[in-house]
Short mmCIF file of C-alpha atoms and ligand atoms in Angstrom, two decimals:
data_model
loop_
_atom_site.label_atom_id
_atom_site.label_comp_id
_atom_site.label_asym_id
_atom_site.label_seq_id
_atom_site.Cartn_x
_atom_site.Cartn_y
_atom_site.Cartn_z
CA MET A 1 -0.10 -0.14 0.00
CA LYS A 2 1.14 3.43 -0.60
CA VAL A 3 1.59 5.94 1.89
CA SER A 4 2.47 9.46 1.18
CA LEU A 5 5.92 10.47 2.64
CA ASN A 6 4.25 14.07 2.70
CA ASN A 7 2.16 12.09 5.75
CA LYS A 8 4.67 12.46 8.59
CA VAL A 9 5.03 9.81 11.18
CA PRO A 10 6.91 10.39 14.46
CA VAL A 11 10.04 8.03 13.90
CA GLN A 12 11.32 7.35 10.51
CA LEU A 13 14.51 5.37 9.30
CA ILE A 14 16.43 6.20 6.66
CA LEU A 15 19.05 3.76 5.08
CA GLY A 16 21.01 2.67 1.81
CA VAL A 17 20.12 -0.44 0.29
CA GLN A 18 22.89 -0.79 -2.21
CA TRP A 19 26.77 -0.57 -1.43
CA GLY A 20 26.36 3.08 -0.20
CA ASP A 21 26.47 6.50 -1.69
CA GLU A 22 22.88 6.11 -2.56
CA GLY A 23 21.74 9.77 -1.64
CA LYS A 24 21.06 9.10 2.08
CA GLY A 25 22.17 12.56 2.94
CA LYS A 26 19.75 14.41 0.58
CA ILE A 27 16.85 12.58 1.49
CA VAL A 28 17.59 12.94 5.37
CA ASP A 29 17.93 16.65 4.82
CA LEU A 30 14.63 16.73 2.72
CA LEU A 31 12.42 14.50 4.88
CA GLY A 32 13.96 16.21 8.31
CA ASP A 33 12.46 19.82 7.49
CA LYS A 34 10.37 19.20 10.59
CA ALA A 35 12.58 16.54 12.73
CA ASP A 36 13.22 17.31 16.30
CA VAL A 37 16.04 14.95 16.38
CA VAL A 38 18.10 12.96 13.94
CA ALA A 39 20.36 10.24 15.10
CA ARG A 40 23.21 8.00 13.68
CA TYR A 41 23.45 4.59 14.79
CA GLN A 42 26.30 3.18 13.24
CA GLY A 43 29.50 3.52 11.13
CA GLY A 44 31.98 6.43 11.35
CA HIS A 45 33.86 9.07 9.41
CA ASN A 46 33.88 6.61 6.39
CA ALA A 47 30.46 7.91 5.51
CA GLY A 48 30.11 10.88 3.28
CA HIS A 49 26.60 12.33 2.96
CA THR A 50 26.37 15.53 0.81
CA VAL A 51 23.39 18.07 0.68
CA LYS A 52 22.87 20.72 -1.32
CA PHE A 53 20.35 23.68 -1.05
CA ASP A 54 20.53 27.21 -1.83
CA GLY A 55 23.52 27.17 -3.64
CA ASN A 56 25.50 25.78 -0.80
CA THR A 57 27.08 22.15 -0.43
CA PHE A 58 27.60 20.24 2.81
CA VAL A 59 29.50 17.06 3.28
CA LEU A 60 28.71 15.19 6.64
CA HIS A 61 30.87 12.38 7.63
CA LEU A 62 30.14 11.78 11.44
CA ILE A 63 27.45 14.49 12.47
CA PRO A 64 23.98 13.56 11.57
CA THR A 65 22.44 15.54 8.55
CA GLY A 66 20.03 17.29 10.94
CA ILE A 67 22.69 20.10 12.04
CA LEU A 68 21.92 21.81 8.70
CA ARG A 69 18.44 22.45 10.19
CA PRO A 70 18.84 25.03 12.82
CA ASP A 71 15.88 23.69 15.15
CA THR A 72 16.90 20.05 15.31
CA ASP A 73 19.15 18.27 17.80
CA CYS A 74 21.53 15.70 16.69
CA VAL A 75 22.56 12.46 18.31
CA ILE A 76 25.69 10.27 17.50
CA GLY A 77 24.46 7.03 19.01
CA ASN A 78 26.59 4.23 20.83
CA GLY A 79 26.91 2.34 17.48
CA VAL A 80 28.74 4.84 16.00
CA VAL A 81 32.54 4.99 16.32
CA VAL A 82 33.91 8.67 16.68
CA HIS A 83 37.02 10.07 15.51
CA PRO A 84 37.85 12.99 17.75
CA GLY A 85 40.18 14.65 15.56
CA ALA A 86 37.51 14.28 12.39
CA LEU A 87 34.71 15.23 14.70
CA LEU A 88 36.69 18.43 15.86
CA GLU A 89 37.46 19.35 12.12
CA GLU A 90 33.82 18.62 10.67
CA VAL A 91 32.34 20.91 13.51
CA ALA A 92 34.92 23.99 12.68
CA GLY A 93 34.08 23.27 9.03
CA LEU A 94 30.33 23.62 9.62
CA GLU A 95 30.85 26.80 11.75
CA LYS A 96 32.93 28.15 8.92
CA GLN A 97 29.75 27.68 6.78
CA GLY A 98 27.54 29.33 9.32
CA ILE A 99 25.96 26.35 11.22
CA LYS A 100 25.70 26.59 14.68
CA VAL A 101 26.58 23.39 16.30
CA ASP A 102 27.10 24.03 20.33
CA GLY A 103 24.17 22.80 22.21
CA ARG A 104 22.89 20.69 19.41
CA LEU A 105 25.17 17.83 18.87
CA PHE A 106 25.08 15.14 21.47
CA ILE A 107 27.43 11.90 21.83
CA SER A 108 26.19 8.80 23.51
CA ARG A 109 28.51 7.88 26.51
CA TYR A 110 29.00 4.34 25.01
CA ALA A 111 30.25 5.31 21.73
CA HIS A 112 33.60 3.79 20.91
CA LEU A 113 36.53 6.22 20.03
CA ILE A 114 38.76 5.92 17.16
CA LEU A 115 42.27 6.18 18.65
CA ALA A 116 45.35 7.56 16.66
CA THR A 117 46.46 4.22 16.25
CA HIS A 118 43.22 2.65 14.67
CA PRO A 119 43.77 4.39 11.15
CA LEU A 120 47.41 3.19 11.30
CA LEU A 121 46.48 -0.51 12.00
CA ASP A 122 43.38 -0.28 9.08
CA ARG A 123 46.19 0.85 6.44
CA ALA A 124 48.87 -1.43 7.70
CA ALA A 125 46.26 -4.40 7.24
CA GLU A 126 45.27 -3.35 3.93
CA ALA A 127 48.90 -3.07 2.85
CA SER A 128 50.18 -6.08 4.39
CA CYS A 129 47.45 -8.15 2.23
CA ASP A 130 47.80 -9.33 -1.58
CA ALA A 131 45.58 -7.38 -4.18
CA LYS A 132 42.79 -9.86 -4.08
CA LYS A 133 42.25 -9.88 -0.44
CA LYS A 134 42.48 -5.99 -0.06
CA ILE A 135 38.88 -4.57 1.12
CA GLY A 136 39.73 -0.91 -0.14
CA THR A 137 38.56 0.56 3.03
CA THR A 138 38.52 4.22 3.58
CA GLY A 139 41.70 3.77 5.88
CA ARG A 140 39.77 5.67 8.63
CA GLY A 141 40.48 2.94 11.23
CA ILE A 142 36.80 1.85 11.24
CA GLY A 143 37.66 -1.98 11.24
CA PRO A 144 40.13 -2.02 14.03
CA THR A 145 37.87 0.28 16.26
CA TYR A 146 35.09 -2.29 15.98
CA SER A 147 37.33 -4.96 16.43
CA ASP A 148 38.45 -3.52 19.99
CA LYS A 149 35.12 -2.82 20.89
CA ILE A 150 34.11 -6.63 20.21
CA ALA A 151 37.27 -7.50 21.89
CA ARG A 152 36.24 -5.70 24.95
CA ARG A 153 39.21 -3.30 25.18
CA GLY A 154 37.86 -0.38 23.20
CA PHE A 155 38.03 3.38 24.69
CA ARG A 156 34.36 4.88 24.96
CA ALA A 157 33.47 8.23 25.13
CA GLN A 158 32.73 8.26 28.60
CA ASP A 159 36.21 6.96 29.51
CA LEU A 160 37.30 10.44 28.66
CA LEU A 161 35.50 12.12 31.60
CA ASP A 162 37.42 10.62 34.56
CA GLU A 163 40.97 11.89 34.42
CA ASN A 164 42.48 8.30 35.99
CA ILE A 165 40.37 6.06 33.68
CA LEU A 166 41.35 8.14 30.69
CA ARG A 167 44.97 7.93 31.21
CA SER A 168 45.00 3.99 32.12
CA LYS A 169 42.54 3.28 29.63
CA ALA A 170 44.72 5.21 27.07
CA GLU A 171 47.99 3.19 28.09
CA GLN A 172 46.12 0.00 28.01
CA CYS A 173 45.00 0.46 24.47
CA LEU A 174 48.18 1.66 23.27
CA GLU A 175 50.35 -1.02 24.50
CA ILE A 176 48.02 -3.98 22.54
CA GLN A 177 47.86 -1.78 19.63
CA ASN A 178 51.65 -0.84 19.55
CA ARG A 179 52.29 -4.49 19.85
CA GLN A 180 50.24 -5.26 16.78
CA LEU A 181 51.92 -2.10 14.88
CA ARG A 182 55.27 -3.41 15.78
CA ASP A 183 54.99 -7.30 15.85
CA LEU A 184 52.31 -7.94 13.33
CA PHE A 185 52.86 -5.04 10.64
CA LYS A 186 56.70 -4.02 11.40
CA GLN A 187 55.40 -0.37 11.55
CA PRO A 188 56.56 2.24 13.79
CA GLU A 189 54.89 2.77 17.26
CA CYS A 190 52.54 5.46 18.37
CA SER A 191 53.55 7.41 21.26
CA LEU A 192 51.36 8.30 24.31
CA ASP A 193 51.12 11.69 23.71
CA SER A 194 50.02 11.66 20.12
CA LEU A 195 47.39 8.95 21.39
CA LEU A 196 46.13 11.47 24.30
CA GLU A 197 46.39 14.77 22.58
CA PRO A 198 43.35 14.55 20.18
CA LEU A 199 41.55 12.80 23.09
CA LEU A 200 42.00 15.91 25.48
CA LYS A 201 41.10 18.31 22.76
CA PHE A 202 37.90 16.30 22.12
CA ARG A 203 37.15 16.03 25.81
CA ASP A 204 37.71 20.15 26.38
CA ARG A 205 35.14 20.70 23.74
CA PHE A 206 32.58 18.07 23.98
CA ALA A 207 32.63 16.77 27.65
CA ASP A 208 29.16 18.18 28.51
CA SER A 209 27.83 16.69 24.85
CA ILE A 210 28.61 13.20 26.12
CA ILE A 211 25.14 11.96 27.18
CA ASP A 212 23.12 8.92 28.01
CA ALA A 213 21.96 9.04 24.30
CA THR A 214 19.21 6.27 24.80
CA GLY A 215 17.29 8.10 27.48
CA PHE A 216 17.74 11.13 25.50
CA LEU A 217 16.14 9.58 22.48
CA GLN A 218 13.56 7.57 24.33
CA SER A 219 12.19 10.45 26.09
CA ALA A 220 12.09 12.17 22.70
CA ILE A 221 9.99 9.17 21.36
CA ASP A 222 7.59 9.52 24.28
CA SER A 223 6.70 12.99 24.03
CA GLY A 224 5.84 12.50 20.57
CA LYS A 225 8.74 14.25 18.85
CA GLN A 226 9.63 13.64 15.36
CA LEU A 227 12.86 11.52 15.16
CA LEU A 228 14.78 10.84 11.94
CA ILE A 229 17.52 7.97 12.24
CA GLU A 230 20.27 8.41 9.37
CA GLY A 231 21.97 5.13 8.31
CA ALA A 232 25.43 5.50 6.87
CA GLN A 233 26.70 2.82 4.19
CA GLY A 234 24.30 0.34 2.66
CA ALA A 235 22.84 -3.06 3.09
CA MET A 236 25.41 -4.63 0.85
CA LEU A 237 28.08 -3.28 3.02
CA ASP A 238 26.38 -4.67 6.29
CA VAL A 239 29.10 -6.89 8.28
CA ASP A 240 26.50 -9.81 8.50
CA PHE A 241 24.23 -9.64 5.21
CA GLY A 242 26.50 -7.79 2.97
CA THR A 243 29.32 -9.19 0.37
CA TYR A 244 31.48 -10.35 3.29
CA PRO A 245 34.31 -9.90 3.79
CA PHE A 246 34.07 -7.10 1.59
CA VAL A 247 31.89 -5.06 3.99
CA THR A 248 32.12 -2.18 6.56
CA SER A 249 32.32 -3.35 10.11
CA SER A 250 28.94 -2.40 11.43
CA ASN A 251 25.39 -3.43 11.10
CA THR A 252 24.17 -0.78 8.68
CA THR A 253 20.64 -2.51 8.09
CA SER A 254 17.54 -1.93 10.44
CA GLY A 255 18.97 -4.30 13.14
CA GLY A 256 21.46 -1.81 14.00
CA VAL A 257 19.09 0.54 14.98
CA SER A 258 18.28 -1.30 18.19
CA THR A 259 21.92 -2.14 19.13
CA GLY A 260 23.17 1.00 17.97
CA LEU A 261 20.96 3.56 19.71
CA GLY A 262 19.33 1.43 22.46
CA ILE A 263 16.02 1.82 21.39
CA SER A 264 13.52 -0.77 19.91
CA LEU A 265 12.99 -1.28 16.49
CA ARG A 266 9.01 -1.23 17.47
CA ASN A 267 9.52 2.49 17.76
CA VAL A 268 10.09 3.11 14.24
CA ASP A 269 7.14 4.01 12.07
CA ARG A 270 8.47 4.02 8.76
CA ILE A 271 11.50 2.47 7.21
CA ILE A 272 12.83 4.18 3.73
CA GLY A 273 15.15 2.54 1.52
CA VAL A 274 17.13 4.86 -0.28
CA VAL A 275 18.35 3.41 -3.55
CA LYS A 276 20.07 4.64 -6.87
CA ALA A 277 18.36 4.06 -10.07
CA TYR A 278 21.44 2.25 -11.11
CA THR A 279 24.02 0.86 -8.69
CA THR A 280 27.66 2.09 -7.59
CA ARG A 281 30.33 0.71 -5.25
CA VAL A 282 33.49 2.01 -4.09
CA GLY A 283 36.00 -0.08 -2.64
CA ASN A 284 36.82 -3.86 -3.69
CA GLY A 285 34.31 -6.80 -3.90
CA PRO A 286 31.82 -8.57 -5.81
CA PHE A 287 29.37 -6.31 -7.73
CA PRO A 288 27.32 -8.46 -10.31
CA THR A 289 25.98 -5.73 -12.58
CA GLU A 290 29.42 -3.74 -12.63
CA LEU A 291 29.91 -2.13 -16.11
CA THR A 292 33.38 -1.99 -16.86
CA ASP A 293 33.20 -0.57 -20.15
CA GLU A 294 32.18 3.14 -21.99
CA MET A 295 28.56 2.84 -20.34
CA GLY A 296 30.27 2.63 -16.71
CA GLU A 297 32.43 5.32 -17.49
CA MET A 298 29.20 7.49 -18.86
CA LEU A 299 27.51 6.67 -15.47
CA ARG A 300 30.31 7.76 -13.39
CA ALA A 301 30.55 11.03 -15.19
CA ALA A 302 26.84 12.08 -15.52
CA GLY A 303 26.42 11.02 -11.94
CA GLY A 304 29.61 12.62 -10.58
CA GLU A 305 30.33 9.32 -9.40
CA PHE A 306 33.48 9.87 -6.92
CA GLY A 307 33.45 9.42 -3.31
CA ALA A 308 32.51 11.96 -0.94
CA THR A 309 34.94 10.98 1.28
CA THR A 310 38.16 9.47 -0.35
CA GLY A 311 37.43 11.15 -3.83
CA ARG A 312 38.05 7.39 -5.30
CA PRO A 313 36.11 6.80 -8.46
CA ARG A 314 33.12 4.82 -7.84
CA ARG A 315 32.39 1.44 -9.74
CA CYS A 316 29.20 2.01 -11.83
CA GLY A 317 26.43 -0.66 -13.05
CA TRP A 318 22.89 -1.38 -13.78
CA PHE A 319 20.20 -1.38 -11.21
CA ASP A 320 20.32 -4.66 -9.33
CA ALA A 321 16.78 -5.86 -8.70
CA VAL A 322 18.14 -9.09 -6.77
CA VAL A 323 20.05 -7.02 -4.37
CA VAL A 324 17.45 -4.53 -3.74
CA ARG A 325 14.80 -7.17 -3.03
CA TYR A 326 17.42 -9.03 -0.55
CA ALA A 327 17.79 -5.44 0.98
CA ALA A 328 14.03 -4.92 1.23
CA GLN A 329 13.72 -8.08 3.16
CA ILE A 330 16.68 -7.66 5.40
CA ASN A 331 15.51 -4.08 6.19
CA ASP A 332 11.70 -4.47 6.16
CA LEU A 333 11.46 -1.58 4.01
CA ASP A 334 8.06 0.43 3.79
CA THR A 335 9.13 2.28 0.95
CA LEU A 336 11.97 3.48 -1.72
CA ALA A 337 13.29 6.86 -2.06
CA LEU A 338 14.82 6.44 -5.59
CA THR A 339 17.78 8.71 -6.43
CA LYS A 340 19.65 9.93 -9.51
CA MET A 341 17.10 9.12 -12.01
CA ASP A 342 18.12 12.15 -14.03
CA VAL A 343 21.69 10.65 -14.58
CA LEU A 344 19.82 8.14 -16.94
CA ASP A 345 18.29 10.90 -18.84
CA ASP A 346 20.73 10.48 -22.08
CA LEU A 347 20.35 6.79 -22.85
CA ASP A 348 18.57 5.10 -25.23
CA GLU A 349 18.07 1.98 -23.37
CA ILE A 350 18.25 0.95 -19.99
CA ARG A 351 19.02 -2.44 -18.51
CA ILE A 352 17.84 -3.90 -15.28
CA CYS A 353 19.20 -6.94 -13.78
CA THR A 354 15.93 -9.10 -13.03
CA HIS A 355 17.46 -12.65 -11.86
CA TYR A 356 20.85 -14.18 -11.55
CA LYS A 357 22.07 -17.16 -13.31
CA TYR A 358 24.10 -19.61 -11.32
CA ARG A 359 25.19 -23.04 -12.10
CA GLY A 360 22.53 -22.98 -15.08
CA ARG A 361 19.77 -22.22 -13.15
CA THR A 362 18.05 -18.88 -12.58
CA PHE A 363 17.54 -17.16 -9.40
CA SER A 364 15.14 -14.14 -8.85
CA ASP A 365 16.22 -13.88 -5.15
CA TRP A 366 19.28 -14.40 -3.14
CA THR A 367 18.95 -18.00 -1.66
CA SER A 368 21.22 -20.42 0.26
CA GLU A 369 21.84 -22.28 -2.75
CA ILE A 370 24.19 -19.60 -3.95
CA ALA A 371 27.18 -19.39 -1.75
CA ARG A 372 29.07 -16.31 -3.18
CA TRP A 373 28.14 -13.25 -4.86
CA GLU A 374 30.93 -13.61 -7.00
CA ASP A 375 29.73 -16.22 -8.85
CA VAL A 376 26.44 -15.28 -10.13
CA GLU A 377 26.08 -13.58 -13.76
CA PRO A 378 23.39 -10.99 -13.98
CA VAL A 379 20.26 -11.62 -16.34
CA TYR A 380 19.10 -8.41 -17.89
CA GLU A 381 15.91 -7.19 -19.28
CA THR A 382 16.33 -3.96 -21.63
CA VAL A 383 13.84 -1.15 -21.30
CA PRO A 384 13.62 2.27 -23.44
CA GLY A 385 15.35 5.30 -21.99
CA TRP A 386 13.24 8.81 -21.77
CA LYS A 387 15.81 10.99 -23.62
CA GLN A 388 14.73 13.80 -21.89
CA SER A 389 15.80 16.22 -18.79
CA LEU A 390 14.00 15.29 -15.74
CA VAL A 391 15.86 17.82 -13.52
CA ASP A 392 12.86 20.35 -13.75
CA ILE A 393 10.12 18.19 -13.17
CA ARG A 394 8.28 18.16 -9.71
CA LYS A 395 5.38 16.04 -10.31
CA TYR A 396 5.30 12.35 -11.04
CA GLU A 397 2.33 13.08 -13.93
CA ASP A 398 4.97 15.03 -15.55
CA LEU A 399 7.40 12.32 -16.02
CA PRO A 400 7.78 11.14 -19.35
CA VAL A 401 5.89 7.58 -19.94
CA ALA A 402 9.24 5.66 -20.07
CA ALA A 403 10.59 7.21 -16.77
CA ARG A 404 7.01 6.22 -15.12
CA ASN A 405 7.65 2.80 -16.87
CA TYR A 406 10.90 2.34 -15.36
CA VAL A 407 10.06 3.41 -11.64
CA LYS A 408 6.81 1.06 -12.00
CA ARG A 409 9.17 -1.66 -13.26
CA LEU A 410 11.74 -1.03 -10.29
CA GLU A 411 8.83 -0.90 -7.54
CA GLU A 412 7.42 -4.25 -9.10
CA LEU A 413 10.91 -5.96 -8.95
CA ALA A 414 11.79 -4.78 -5.51
CA GLY A 415 8.38 -5.38 -4.32
CA VAL A 416 8.36 -1.97 -2.49
CA PRO A 417 6.62 1.13 -3.58
CA VAL A 418 8.52 4.12 -4.68
CA GLY A 419 7.37 7.20 -2.23
CA LEU A 420 10.02 9.48 -3.54
CA ILE A 421 11.95 10.43 -6.88
CA SER A 422 14.69 12.32 -6.95
CA VAL A 423 15.93 13.96 -10.07
CA GLY A 424 19.03 15.92 -8.97
CA PRO A 425 21.30 16.92 -6.08
CA SER A 426 19.40 19.95 -4.76
CA ARG A 427 16.79 19.74 -1.97
CA ASP A 428 13.85 21.08 -4.63
CA ALA A 429 14.93 18.57 -7.22
CA THR A 430 12.55 15.92 -5.76
CA ILE A 431 9.00 14.25 -6.79
CA ILE A 432 7.07 13.16 -3.59
CA LEU A 433 4.37 10.74 -4.76
P1 GDP B 501 25.07 9.32 0.68
O1 GDP B 501 26.55 8.67 1.27
O2 GDP B 501 24.07 8.16 0.58
O3 GDP B 501 24.47 10.48 1.47
O4 GDP B 501 25.35 9.73 -0.89
P2 GDP B 501 26.50 10.66 -1.17
O5 GDP B 501 26.47 11.96 -0.90
O6 GDP B 501 27.82 9.88 -0.93
O7 GDP B 501 26.60 10.46 -2.92
C1 GDP B 501 25.45 10.70 -3.58
C2 GDP B 501 25.82 12.09 -4.44
O8 GDP B 501 24.69 12.22 -5.42
C3 GDP B 501 26.08 13.34 -3.84
O9 GDP B 501 26.83 14.03 -4.61
C4 GDP B 501 24.67 14.10 -4.03
O10 GDP B 501 24.66 15.51 -4.22
C5 GDP B 501 24.14 13.42 -5.36
N1 GDP B 501 22.84 13.33 -5.59
C6 GDP B 501 21.76 12.88 -4.73
N2 GDP B 501 20.55 12.87 -5.24
C7 GDP B 501 20.71 13.14 -6.63
C8 GDP B 501 19.77 13.35 -7.84
O11 GDP B 501 18.73 12.75 -7.86
N3 GDP B 501 20.44 13.36 -9.07
C9 GDP B 501 21.80 13.85 -9.19
N4 GDP B 501 22.35 14.07 -10.27
N5 GDP B 501 22.67 13.79 -7.99
C10 GDP B 501 22.13 13.35 -6.76
P1 IMO B 502 28.22 6.10 2.83
O1 IMO B 502 27.58 6.48 4.33
C1 IMO B 502 30.23 3.86 0.27
C2 IMO B 502 33.15 1.00 1.78
C3 IMO B 502 34.71 1.07 1.68
C4 IMO B 502 35.38 0.01 1.43
C5 IMO B 502 34.20 -0.89 2.64
C6 IMO B 502 35.03 -1.02 3.89
O2 IMO B 502 28.57 7.70 2.36
O3 IMO B 502 27.25 5.83 1.88
P2 IMO B 502 35.57 0.76 5.93
O4 IMO B 502 36.65 2.10 5.90
O5 IMO B 502 34.04 1.26 6.19
O6 IMO B 502 36.36 -0.31 6.68
O7 IMO B 502 35.66 0.31 4.56
O8 IMO B 502 33.27 0.01 2.99
N1 IMO B 502 32.46 2.30 2.62
C7 IMO B 502 31.45 2.99 1.58
N2 IMO B 502 31.38 3.03 0.49
N3 IMO B 502 29.82 4.67 0.94
C8 IMO B 502 29.97 4.91 2.45
O9 IMO B 502 29.40 5.48 3.37
C9 IMO B 502 31.11 4.02 2.67
N4 IMO B 502 31.73 3.53 3.93
C10 IMO B 502 32.48 2.63 3.89
O10 IMO B 502 34.92 1.91 0.34
O11 IMO B 502 34.48 -0.77 0.41
MG1 MG B 503 28.13 8.82 0.63
#
């Protein structure tokens, strides 16, 4: 059943359903116009969420996109990993662009901090393995920080608040991490001073912003406030359900909300999956519909497909309905926000992957019979393009027939209705159905 996104519900979750960079930032900004609170539940500054309005461009990495709405509070949940220096830098950048951050940004006391050693370990691990095994991480220290969290030796935001704990924890972490740097990777060690310096700077600025985020969010929900939950990365980068091991180190899917914020998923009234009208991936790993030819280059150029965090060119390919159906099921999506339709404007024909071929049989769904994403071969259907610019269209009825048919076909294949179509990067270039 179609429920318009104009019809506001108190708690909405917005997440990516492909390999990230679907346009989550734009959608969170757009639907967050009346949000009281926007919260991130996982990931770190590996994310890059771009928002454009009134001729301005903002790229958020760690701070929830709601910071761009002056009356919205922002929460970095316990499931996020926070790099102190990156957060300070991001705040400074926003302030330079005229955004007031003080008093509006809160960090869960249980959020783990990325220490100076973590990016070193991340990059050393990548450098030490052969090409086939490299994940192509953002090099931000995400994996090693989550590893330390799970190994129960991580450094949490609240550890900053007690001088004795801060120092003893820092020394304890440093000892283990230096051992890894030295013995495992033959890299120079990190000094205690360089570990402590960013932590102390961070504490000086944010000590009062470290809170019981779960309590904060639960009381916002209980008092009927509008809460938007912002995902980072996408379903196929989920540490459990993605193209493991070529994934990030967090649960990007809806289940991550409960553990990453400490609120029940029962509180979420609507789950919105952001999906590109084609597919991209940055970093290594399987990508069944990847185009390594001129068409892939054309999508990259037309879509400006270069990473918002690392500037790396994104790999491009056709829309993969098997991936989106799978993500719809894992996340229990209510609706899709379909972005970057305008990127396909000039194409004579567009291909959609409807099935996979695997060992001589075709599969419309990701099943246990297929072990590895690497081994599937996409089966396509071809539909006509619309050969017309969509960028100024604001009503569904005004879309060319071929564009409407494309949307309908994607809805049908995904098994989820499209509630929003984005036809350009700016806030207003949007059709709400
Ligand atoms: P996120 O990580 O999911 O927030 O996505 P990114 O910001 O990394 O990448 C999406 C890119 O596409 C950004 O540069 C956006 O400004 C841009 N974008 C978002 N929606 C549209 C759209 O409908 N059309 C076009 N042409 N660009 C879009
Ligand atoms: P947003 O939120 C696209 C990818 C990296 C790499 C893998 C693991 O902007 O959609 P990591 O540094 O997390 O250990 O890298 O995950 N990756 C992303 N790809 N968008 C992102 O975030 C990403 N965050 C991580 O390229 O393949
Ligand atoms: Mg991005």
